[in-house]
PDB file of C-alpha atoms in Angstrom:
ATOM      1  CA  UNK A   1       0.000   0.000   0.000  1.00 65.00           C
ATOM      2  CA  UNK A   2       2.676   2.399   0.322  1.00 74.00           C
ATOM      3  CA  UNK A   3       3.429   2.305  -3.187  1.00 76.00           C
ATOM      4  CA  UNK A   4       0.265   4.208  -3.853  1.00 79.00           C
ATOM      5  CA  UNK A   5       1.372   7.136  -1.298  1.00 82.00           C
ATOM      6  CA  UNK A   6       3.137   9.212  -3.894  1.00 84.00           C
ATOM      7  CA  UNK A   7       0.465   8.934  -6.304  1.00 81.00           C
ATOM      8  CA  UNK A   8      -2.221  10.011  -3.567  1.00 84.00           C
ATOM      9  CA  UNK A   9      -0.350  12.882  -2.362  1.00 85.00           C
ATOM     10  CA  UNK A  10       0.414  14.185  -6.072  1.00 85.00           C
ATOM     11  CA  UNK A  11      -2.848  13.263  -7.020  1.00 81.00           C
ATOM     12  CA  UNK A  12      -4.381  15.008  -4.311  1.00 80.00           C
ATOM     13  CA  UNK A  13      -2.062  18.284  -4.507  1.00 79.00           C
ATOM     14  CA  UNK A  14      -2.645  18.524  -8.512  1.00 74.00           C
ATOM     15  CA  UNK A  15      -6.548  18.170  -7.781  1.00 72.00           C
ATOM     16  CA  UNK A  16      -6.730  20.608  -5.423  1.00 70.00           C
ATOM     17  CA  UNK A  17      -4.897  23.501  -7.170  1.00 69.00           C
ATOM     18  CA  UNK A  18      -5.383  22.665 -10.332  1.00 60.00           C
ATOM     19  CA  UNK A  19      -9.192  22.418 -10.228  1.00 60.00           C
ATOM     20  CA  UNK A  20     -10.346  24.712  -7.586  1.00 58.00           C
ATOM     21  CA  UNK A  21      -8.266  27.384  -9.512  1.00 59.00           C
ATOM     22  CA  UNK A  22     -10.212  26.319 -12.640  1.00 58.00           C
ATOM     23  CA  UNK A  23     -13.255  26.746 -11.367  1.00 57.00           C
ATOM     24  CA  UNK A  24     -13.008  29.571  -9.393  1.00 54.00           C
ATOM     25  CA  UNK A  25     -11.281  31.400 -12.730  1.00 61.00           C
ATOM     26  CA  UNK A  26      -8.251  32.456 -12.186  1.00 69.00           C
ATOM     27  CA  UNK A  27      -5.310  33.390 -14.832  1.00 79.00           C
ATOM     28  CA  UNK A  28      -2.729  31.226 -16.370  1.00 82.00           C
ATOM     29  CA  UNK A  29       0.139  32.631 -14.306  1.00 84.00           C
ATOM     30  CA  UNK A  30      -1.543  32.061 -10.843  1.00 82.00           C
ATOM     31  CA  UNK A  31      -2.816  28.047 -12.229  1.00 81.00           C
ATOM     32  CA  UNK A  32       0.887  27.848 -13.632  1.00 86.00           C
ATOM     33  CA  UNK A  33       2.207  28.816  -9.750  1.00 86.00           C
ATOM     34  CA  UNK A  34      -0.314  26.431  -8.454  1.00 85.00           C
ATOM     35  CA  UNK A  35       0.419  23.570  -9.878  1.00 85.00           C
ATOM     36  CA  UNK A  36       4.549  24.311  -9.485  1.00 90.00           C
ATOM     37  CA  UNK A  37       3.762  24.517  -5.877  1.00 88.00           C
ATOM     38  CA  UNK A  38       1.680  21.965  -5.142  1.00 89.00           C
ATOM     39  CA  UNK A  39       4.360  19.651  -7.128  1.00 91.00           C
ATOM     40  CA  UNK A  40       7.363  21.242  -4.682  1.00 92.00           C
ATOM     41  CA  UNK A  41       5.056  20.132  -1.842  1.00 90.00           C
ATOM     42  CA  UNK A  42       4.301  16.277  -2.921  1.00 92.00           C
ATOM     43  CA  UNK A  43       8.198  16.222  -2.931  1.00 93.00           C
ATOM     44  CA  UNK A  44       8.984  17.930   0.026  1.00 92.00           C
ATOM     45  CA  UNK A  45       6.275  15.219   1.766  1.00 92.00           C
ATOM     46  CA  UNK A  46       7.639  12.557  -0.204  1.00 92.00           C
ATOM     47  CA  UNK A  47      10.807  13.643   1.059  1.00 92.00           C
ATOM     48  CA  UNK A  48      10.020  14.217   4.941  1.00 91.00           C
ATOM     49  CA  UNK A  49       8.694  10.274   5.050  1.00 90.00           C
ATOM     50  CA  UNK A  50      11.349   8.870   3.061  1.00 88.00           C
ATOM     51  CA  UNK A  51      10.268   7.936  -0.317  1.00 89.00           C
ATOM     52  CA  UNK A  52      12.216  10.711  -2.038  1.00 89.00           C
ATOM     53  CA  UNK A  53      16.167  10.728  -1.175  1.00 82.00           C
ATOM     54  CA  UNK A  54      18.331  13.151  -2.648  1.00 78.00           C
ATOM     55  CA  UNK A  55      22.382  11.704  -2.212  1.00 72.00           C
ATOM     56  CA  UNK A  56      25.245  12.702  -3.900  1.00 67.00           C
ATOM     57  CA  UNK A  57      24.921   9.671  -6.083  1.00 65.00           C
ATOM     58  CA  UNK A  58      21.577  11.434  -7.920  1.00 65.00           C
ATOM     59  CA  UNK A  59      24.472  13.744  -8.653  1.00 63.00           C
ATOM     60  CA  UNK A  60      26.511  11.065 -10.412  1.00 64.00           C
ATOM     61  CA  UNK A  61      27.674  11.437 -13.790  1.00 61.00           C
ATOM     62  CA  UNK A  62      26.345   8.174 -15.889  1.00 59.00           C
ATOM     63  CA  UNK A  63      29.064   6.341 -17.681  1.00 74.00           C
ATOM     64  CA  UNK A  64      29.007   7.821 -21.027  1.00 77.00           C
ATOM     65  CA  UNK A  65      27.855   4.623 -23.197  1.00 84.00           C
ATOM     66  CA  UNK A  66      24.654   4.078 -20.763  1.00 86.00           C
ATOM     67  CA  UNK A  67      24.170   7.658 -21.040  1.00 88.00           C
ATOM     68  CA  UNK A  68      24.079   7.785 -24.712  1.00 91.00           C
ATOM     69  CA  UNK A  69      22.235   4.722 -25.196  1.00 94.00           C
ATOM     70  CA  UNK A  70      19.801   6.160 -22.686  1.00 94.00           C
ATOM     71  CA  UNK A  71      19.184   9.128 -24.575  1.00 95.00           C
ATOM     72  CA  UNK A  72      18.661   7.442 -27.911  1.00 96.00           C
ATOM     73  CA  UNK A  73      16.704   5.138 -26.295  1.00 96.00           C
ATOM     74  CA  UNK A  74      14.138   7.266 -24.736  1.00 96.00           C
ATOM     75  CA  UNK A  75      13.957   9.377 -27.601  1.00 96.00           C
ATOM     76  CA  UNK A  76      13.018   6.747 -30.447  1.00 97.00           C
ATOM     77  CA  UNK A  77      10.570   5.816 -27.751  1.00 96.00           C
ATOM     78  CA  UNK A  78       9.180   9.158 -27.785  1.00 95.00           C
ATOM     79  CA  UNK A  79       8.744   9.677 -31.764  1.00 93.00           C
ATOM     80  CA  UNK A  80       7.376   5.961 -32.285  1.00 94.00           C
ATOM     81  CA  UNK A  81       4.299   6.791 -30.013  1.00 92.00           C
ATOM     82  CA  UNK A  82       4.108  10.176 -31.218  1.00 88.00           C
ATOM     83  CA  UNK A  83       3.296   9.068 -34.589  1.00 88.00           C
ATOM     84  CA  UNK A  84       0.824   5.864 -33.270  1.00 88.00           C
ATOM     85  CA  UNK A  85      -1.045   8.408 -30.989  1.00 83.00           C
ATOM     86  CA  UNK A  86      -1.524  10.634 -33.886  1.00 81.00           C
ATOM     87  CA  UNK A  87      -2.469   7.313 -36.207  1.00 82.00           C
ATOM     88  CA  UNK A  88      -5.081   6.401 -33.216  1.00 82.00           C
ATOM     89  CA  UNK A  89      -6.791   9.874 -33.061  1.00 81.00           C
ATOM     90  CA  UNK A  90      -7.199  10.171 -29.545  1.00 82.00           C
ATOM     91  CA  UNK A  91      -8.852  13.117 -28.404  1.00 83.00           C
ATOM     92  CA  UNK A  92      -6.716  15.608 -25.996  1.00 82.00           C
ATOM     93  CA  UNK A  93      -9.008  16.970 -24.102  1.00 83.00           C
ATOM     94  CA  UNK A  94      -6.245  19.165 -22.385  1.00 83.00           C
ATOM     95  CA  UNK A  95      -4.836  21.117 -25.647  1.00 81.00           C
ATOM     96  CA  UNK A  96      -6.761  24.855 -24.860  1.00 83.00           C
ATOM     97  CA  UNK A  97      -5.110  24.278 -21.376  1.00 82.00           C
ATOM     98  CA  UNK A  98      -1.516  23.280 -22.347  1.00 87.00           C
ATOM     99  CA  UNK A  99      -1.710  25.991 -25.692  1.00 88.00           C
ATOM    100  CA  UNK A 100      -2.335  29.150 -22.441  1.00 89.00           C
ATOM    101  CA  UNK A 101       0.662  27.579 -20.662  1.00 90.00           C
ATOM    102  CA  UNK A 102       2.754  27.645 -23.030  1.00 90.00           C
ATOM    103  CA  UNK A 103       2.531  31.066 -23.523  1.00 90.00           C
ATOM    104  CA  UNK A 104       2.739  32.237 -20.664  1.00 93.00           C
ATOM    105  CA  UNK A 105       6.216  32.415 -18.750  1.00 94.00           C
ATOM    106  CA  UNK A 106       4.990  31.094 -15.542  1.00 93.00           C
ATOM    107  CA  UNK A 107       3.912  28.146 -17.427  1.00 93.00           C
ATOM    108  CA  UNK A 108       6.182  27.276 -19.361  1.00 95.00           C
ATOM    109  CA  UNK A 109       8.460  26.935 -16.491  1.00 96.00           C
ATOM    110  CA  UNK A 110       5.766  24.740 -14.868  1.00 94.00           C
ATOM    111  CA  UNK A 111       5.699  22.113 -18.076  1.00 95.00           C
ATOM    112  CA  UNK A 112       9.045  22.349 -19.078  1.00 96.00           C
ATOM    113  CA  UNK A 113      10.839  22.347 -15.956  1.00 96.00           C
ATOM    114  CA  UNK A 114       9.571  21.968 -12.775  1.00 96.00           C
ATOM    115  CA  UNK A 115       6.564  19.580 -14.034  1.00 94.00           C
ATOM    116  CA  UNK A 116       8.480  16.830 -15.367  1.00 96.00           C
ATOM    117  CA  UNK A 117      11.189  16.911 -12.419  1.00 96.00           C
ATOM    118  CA  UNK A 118       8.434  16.627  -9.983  1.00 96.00           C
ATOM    119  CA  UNK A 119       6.999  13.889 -12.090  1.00 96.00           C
ATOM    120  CA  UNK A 120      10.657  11.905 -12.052  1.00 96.00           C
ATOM    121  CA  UNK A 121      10.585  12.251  -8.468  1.00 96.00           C
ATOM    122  CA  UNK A 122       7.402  11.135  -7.635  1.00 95.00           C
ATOM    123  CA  UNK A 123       7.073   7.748 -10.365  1.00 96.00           C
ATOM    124  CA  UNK A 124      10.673   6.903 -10.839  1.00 96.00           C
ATOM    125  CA  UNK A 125      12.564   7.539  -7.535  1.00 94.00           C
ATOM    126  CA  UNK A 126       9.233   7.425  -4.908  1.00 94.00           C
ATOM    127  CA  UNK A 127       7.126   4.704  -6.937  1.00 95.00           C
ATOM    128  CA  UNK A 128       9.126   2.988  -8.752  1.00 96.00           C
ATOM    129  CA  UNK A 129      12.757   2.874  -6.244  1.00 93.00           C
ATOM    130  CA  UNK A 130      10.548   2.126  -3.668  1.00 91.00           C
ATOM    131  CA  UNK A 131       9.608  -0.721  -5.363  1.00 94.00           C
ATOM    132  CA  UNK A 132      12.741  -1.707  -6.261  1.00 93.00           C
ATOM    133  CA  UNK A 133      14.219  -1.337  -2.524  1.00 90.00           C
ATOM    134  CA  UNK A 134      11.033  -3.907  -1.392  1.00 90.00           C
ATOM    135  CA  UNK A 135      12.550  -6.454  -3.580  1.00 92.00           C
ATOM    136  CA  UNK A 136       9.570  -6.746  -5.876  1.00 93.00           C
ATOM    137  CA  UNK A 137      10.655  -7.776  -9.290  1.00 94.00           C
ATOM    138  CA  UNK A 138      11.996  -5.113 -11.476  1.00 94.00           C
ATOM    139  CA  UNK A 139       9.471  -5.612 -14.671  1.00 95.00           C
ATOM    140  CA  UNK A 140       6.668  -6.041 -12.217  1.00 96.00           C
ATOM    141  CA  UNK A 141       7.597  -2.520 -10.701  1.00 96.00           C
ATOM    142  CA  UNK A 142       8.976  -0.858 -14.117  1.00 97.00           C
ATOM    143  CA  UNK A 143       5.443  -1.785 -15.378  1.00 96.00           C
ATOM    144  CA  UNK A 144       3.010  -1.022 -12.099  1.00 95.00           C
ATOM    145  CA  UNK A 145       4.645   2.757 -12.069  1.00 96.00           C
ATOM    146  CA  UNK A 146       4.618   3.270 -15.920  1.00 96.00           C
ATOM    147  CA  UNK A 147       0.624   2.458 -15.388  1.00 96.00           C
ATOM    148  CA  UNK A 148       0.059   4.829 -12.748  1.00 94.00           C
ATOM    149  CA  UNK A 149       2.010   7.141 -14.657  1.00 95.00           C
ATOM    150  CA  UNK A 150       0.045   7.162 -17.894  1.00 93.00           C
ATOM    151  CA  UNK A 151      -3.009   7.049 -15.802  1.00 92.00           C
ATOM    152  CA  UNK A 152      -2.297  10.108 -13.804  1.00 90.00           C
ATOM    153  CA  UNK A 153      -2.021  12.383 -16.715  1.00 87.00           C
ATOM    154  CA  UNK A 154      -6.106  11.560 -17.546  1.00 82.00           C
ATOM    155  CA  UNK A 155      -6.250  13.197 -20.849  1.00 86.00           C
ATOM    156  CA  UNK A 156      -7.020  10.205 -23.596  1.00 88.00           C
ATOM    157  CA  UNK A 157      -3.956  11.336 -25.937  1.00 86.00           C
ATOM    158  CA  UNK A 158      -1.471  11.571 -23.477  1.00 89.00           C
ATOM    159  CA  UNK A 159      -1.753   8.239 -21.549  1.00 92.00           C
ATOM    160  CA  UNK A 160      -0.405   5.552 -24.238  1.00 91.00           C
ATOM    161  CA  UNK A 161       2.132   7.892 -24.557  1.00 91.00           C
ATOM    162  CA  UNK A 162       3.143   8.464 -21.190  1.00 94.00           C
ATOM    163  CA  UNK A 163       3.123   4.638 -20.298  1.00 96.00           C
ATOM    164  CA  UNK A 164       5.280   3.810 -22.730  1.00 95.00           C
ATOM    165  CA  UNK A 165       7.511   6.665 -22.139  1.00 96.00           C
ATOM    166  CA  UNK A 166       7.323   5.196 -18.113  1.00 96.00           C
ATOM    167  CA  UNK A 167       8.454   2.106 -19.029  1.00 97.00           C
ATOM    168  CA  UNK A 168      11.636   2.844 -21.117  1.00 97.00           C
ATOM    169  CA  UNK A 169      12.108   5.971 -18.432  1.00 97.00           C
ATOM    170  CA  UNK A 170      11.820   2.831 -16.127  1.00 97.00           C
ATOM    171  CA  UNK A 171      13.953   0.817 -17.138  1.00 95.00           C
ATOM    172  CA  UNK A 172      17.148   3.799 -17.619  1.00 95.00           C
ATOM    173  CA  UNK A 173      16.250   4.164 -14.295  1.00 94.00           C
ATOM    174  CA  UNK A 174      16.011   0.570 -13.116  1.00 93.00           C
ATOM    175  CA  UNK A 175      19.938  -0.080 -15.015  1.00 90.00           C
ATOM    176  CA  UNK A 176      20.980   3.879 -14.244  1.00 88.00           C
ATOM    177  CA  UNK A 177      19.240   4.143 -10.968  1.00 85.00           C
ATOM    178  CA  UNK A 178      20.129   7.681 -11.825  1.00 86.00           C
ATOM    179  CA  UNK A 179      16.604  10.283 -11.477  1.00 92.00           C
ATOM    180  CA  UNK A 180      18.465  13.199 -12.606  1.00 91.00           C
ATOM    181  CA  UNK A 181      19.342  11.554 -16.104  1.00 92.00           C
ATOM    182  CA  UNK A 182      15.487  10.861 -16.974  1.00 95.00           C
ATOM    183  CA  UNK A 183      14.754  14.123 -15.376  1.00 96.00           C
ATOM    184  CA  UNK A 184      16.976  15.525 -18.390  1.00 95.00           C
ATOM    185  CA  UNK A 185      15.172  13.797 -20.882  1.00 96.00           C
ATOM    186  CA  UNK A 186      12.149  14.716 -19.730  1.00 97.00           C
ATOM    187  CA  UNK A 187      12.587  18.210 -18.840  1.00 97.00           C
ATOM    188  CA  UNK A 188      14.314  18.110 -22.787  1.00 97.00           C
ATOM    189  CA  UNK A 189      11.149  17.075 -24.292  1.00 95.00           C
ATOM    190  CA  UNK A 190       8.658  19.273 -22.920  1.00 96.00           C
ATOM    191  CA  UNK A 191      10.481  21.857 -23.668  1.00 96.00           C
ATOM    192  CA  UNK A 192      10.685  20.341 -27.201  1.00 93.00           C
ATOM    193  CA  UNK A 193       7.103  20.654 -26.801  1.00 91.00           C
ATOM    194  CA  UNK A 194       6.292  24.187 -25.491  1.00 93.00           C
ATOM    195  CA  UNK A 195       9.090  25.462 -28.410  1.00 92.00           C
ATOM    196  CA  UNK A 196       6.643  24.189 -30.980  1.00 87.00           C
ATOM    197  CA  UNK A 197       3.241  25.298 -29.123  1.00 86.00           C
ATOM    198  CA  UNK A 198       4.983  28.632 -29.273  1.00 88.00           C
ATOM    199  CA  UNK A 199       6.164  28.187 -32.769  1.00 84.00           C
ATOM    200  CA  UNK A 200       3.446  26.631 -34.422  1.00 76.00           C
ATOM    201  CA  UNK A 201       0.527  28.042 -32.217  1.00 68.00           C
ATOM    202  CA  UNK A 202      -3.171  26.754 -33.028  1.00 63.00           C
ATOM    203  CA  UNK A 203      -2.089  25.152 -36.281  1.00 56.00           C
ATOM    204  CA  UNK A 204       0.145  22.663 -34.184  1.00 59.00           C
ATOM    205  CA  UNK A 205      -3.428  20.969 -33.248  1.00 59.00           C
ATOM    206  CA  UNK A 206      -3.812  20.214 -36.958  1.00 61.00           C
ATOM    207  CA  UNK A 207      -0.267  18.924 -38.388  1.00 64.00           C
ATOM    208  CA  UNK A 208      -0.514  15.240 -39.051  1.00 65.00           C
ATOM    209  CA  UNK A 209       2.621  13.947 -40.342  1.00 64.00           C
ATOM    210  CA  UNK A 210       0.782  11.331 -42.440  1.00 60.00           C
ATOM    211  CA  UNK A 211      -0.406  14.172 -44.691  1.00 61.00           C
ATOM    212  CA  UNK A 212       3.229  14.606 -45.929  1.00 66.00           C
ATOM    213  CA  UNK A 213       4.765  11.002 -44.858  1.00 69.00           C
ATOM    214  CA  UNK A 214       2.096   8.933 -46.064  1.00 69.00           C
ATOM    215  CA  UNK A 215       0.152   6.358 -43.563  1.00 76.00           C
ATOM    216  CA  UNK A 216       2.728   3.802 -45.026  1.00 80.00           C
ATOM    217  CA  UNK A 217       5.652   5.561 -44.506  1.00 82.00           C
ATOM    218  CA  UNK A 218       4.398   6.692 -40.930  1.00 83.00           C
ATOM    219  CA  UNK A 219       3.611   3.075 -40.087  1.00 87.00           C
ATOM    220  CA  UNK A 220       7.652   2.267 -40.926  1.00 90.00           C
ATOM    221  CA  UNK A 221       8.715   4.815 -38.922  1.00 91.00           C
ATOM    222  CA  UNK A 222       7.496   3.526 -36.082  1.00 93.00           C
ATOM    223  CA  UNK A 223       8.399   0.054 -36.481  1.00 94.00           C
ATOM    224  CA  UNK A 224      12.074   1.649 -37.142  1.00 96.00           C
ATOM    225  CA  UNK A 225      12.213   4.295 -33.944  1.00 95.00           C
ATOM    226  CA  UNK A 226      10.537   1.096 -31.824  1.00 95.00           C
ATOM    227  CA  UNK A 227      13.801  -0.852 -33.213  1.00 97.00           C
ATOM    228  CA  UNK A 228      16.203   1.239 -32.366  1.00 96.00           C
ATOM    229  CA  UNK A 229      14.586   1.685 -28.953  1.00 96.00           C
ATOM    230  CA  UNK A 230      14.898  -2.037 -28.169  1.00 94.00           C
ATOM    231  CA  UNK A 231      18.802  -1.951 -29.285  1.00 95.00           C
ATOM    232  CA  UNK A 232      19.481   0.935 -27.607  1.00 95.00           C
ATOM    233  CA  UNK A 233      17.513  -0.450 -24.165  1.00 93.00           C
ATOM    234  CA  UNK A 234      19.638  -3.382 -24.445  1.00 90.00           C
ATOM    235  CA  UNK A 235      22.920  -1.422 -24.371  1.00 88.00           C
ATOM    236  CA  UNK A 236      22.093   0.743 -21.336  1.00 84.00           C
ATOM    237  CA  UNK A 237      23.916  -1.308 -19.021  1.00 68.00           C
ATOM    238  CA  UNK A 238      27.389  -1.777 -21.406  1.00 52.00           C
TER     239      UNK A 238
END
């Protein structure tokens, strides 16, 4: 039962900022401060009853081949179910939301920075090393946390995505056991994301890359970055 303390108190925090300040209808920046704070607090709780433990080993500098493969790894991940969530149509139901964020400063720093740090904390080093440190077995824990993950988020588009991103952010983690390295992938890719929000604006809702790729060319793409994901998983621990 402890596992599911991190995900209650982030649960709980998010809820309670996030939709109170929805409905009461407030502005982006004071949502944006919100939700940064009420992710600081699940961490500092997390922290206070021992599921969250910064060492100077967090700190550690990866060896450079599991750091590469890592990277390549959780980026292939990334674009293979980009392109199958956009093949599936799922519905985000979060876009207007994430669109005001991203153009505002306060929350941009809340989805590019301190979102997906909190987020690394909370399912890789609270969920899932907690796991780990009970001895349960490592797929059974990469998989329980990348669940909860994708689950968490609760908008249709993003929760393939994110438990597929959990698991191979699971398993650097599970053959790193290093939070700050998928905290730099993630924190990379959401900002990745907010650059092309800003960018793009509204007419990032309707680019489908099987209008220029073709569905058949999309499809191999996939197959190819889901490939090279595999490979690169398997050379983590080299």
């Amino acid at each position: 039962m402890k596992t599911l303390v991190p995900l209650l108190v982030f649960a709980g925090m998010q809820a309670a900022s996030g939709v109170l300040l929805r409905w009461a209808g407030v502005s982006t920046t004071t949502l944006s401060i919100a939700v940064m704070l009420s992710g600081l607090f699940t961490v500092l709780v997390l922290w206070k009853i021992g599921m969250v433990q910064f060492s100077r080993q967090m700190l550690q500098h990866p060896n450079r081949m599991g750091w590469k493969a890592s990277v390549v790894a959780a980026f292939s991940c990334i674009v293979a179910v980009d392109l199958l969530s956009e093949l599936l149509r799922l519905p985000d139901i979060m876009a207007e939301q994430f669109m005001d964020m991203a153009h505002n400063w306060w929350g941009i720093v809340a989805i590019a920075v301190v979102g997906p740090i909190v987020e690394e904390l909370v399912f890789r080093e609270a969920i899932l090393g907690h796991m780990l440190r009970s001895g349960i077995d490592k797929w059974t824990a990469i998989v329980v946390s990348a669940l909860l993950f994708g689950i968490i988020h609760g908008n249709p588009i993003q929760i393939p995505f994110a438990i597929a991103v959990g698991t191979v952010f699971g398993l650097i983690y599970y053959r790193m056991r290093n939070v700050v390295l998928t905290s730099i992938i993630h924190v990379t890719n959401n900002s990745i994301a907010v650059l092309e929000m800003n960018l793009l604006g509204d007419g990032t809702r309707e680019i489908h890359y099987y209008d220029y790729l073709g569905m058949g060319t999309e499809v191999g793409l996939i197959v190819v970055s889901a490939l090279i994901c595999i490979i690169a998983i398997r050379r983590i621990d080299i």
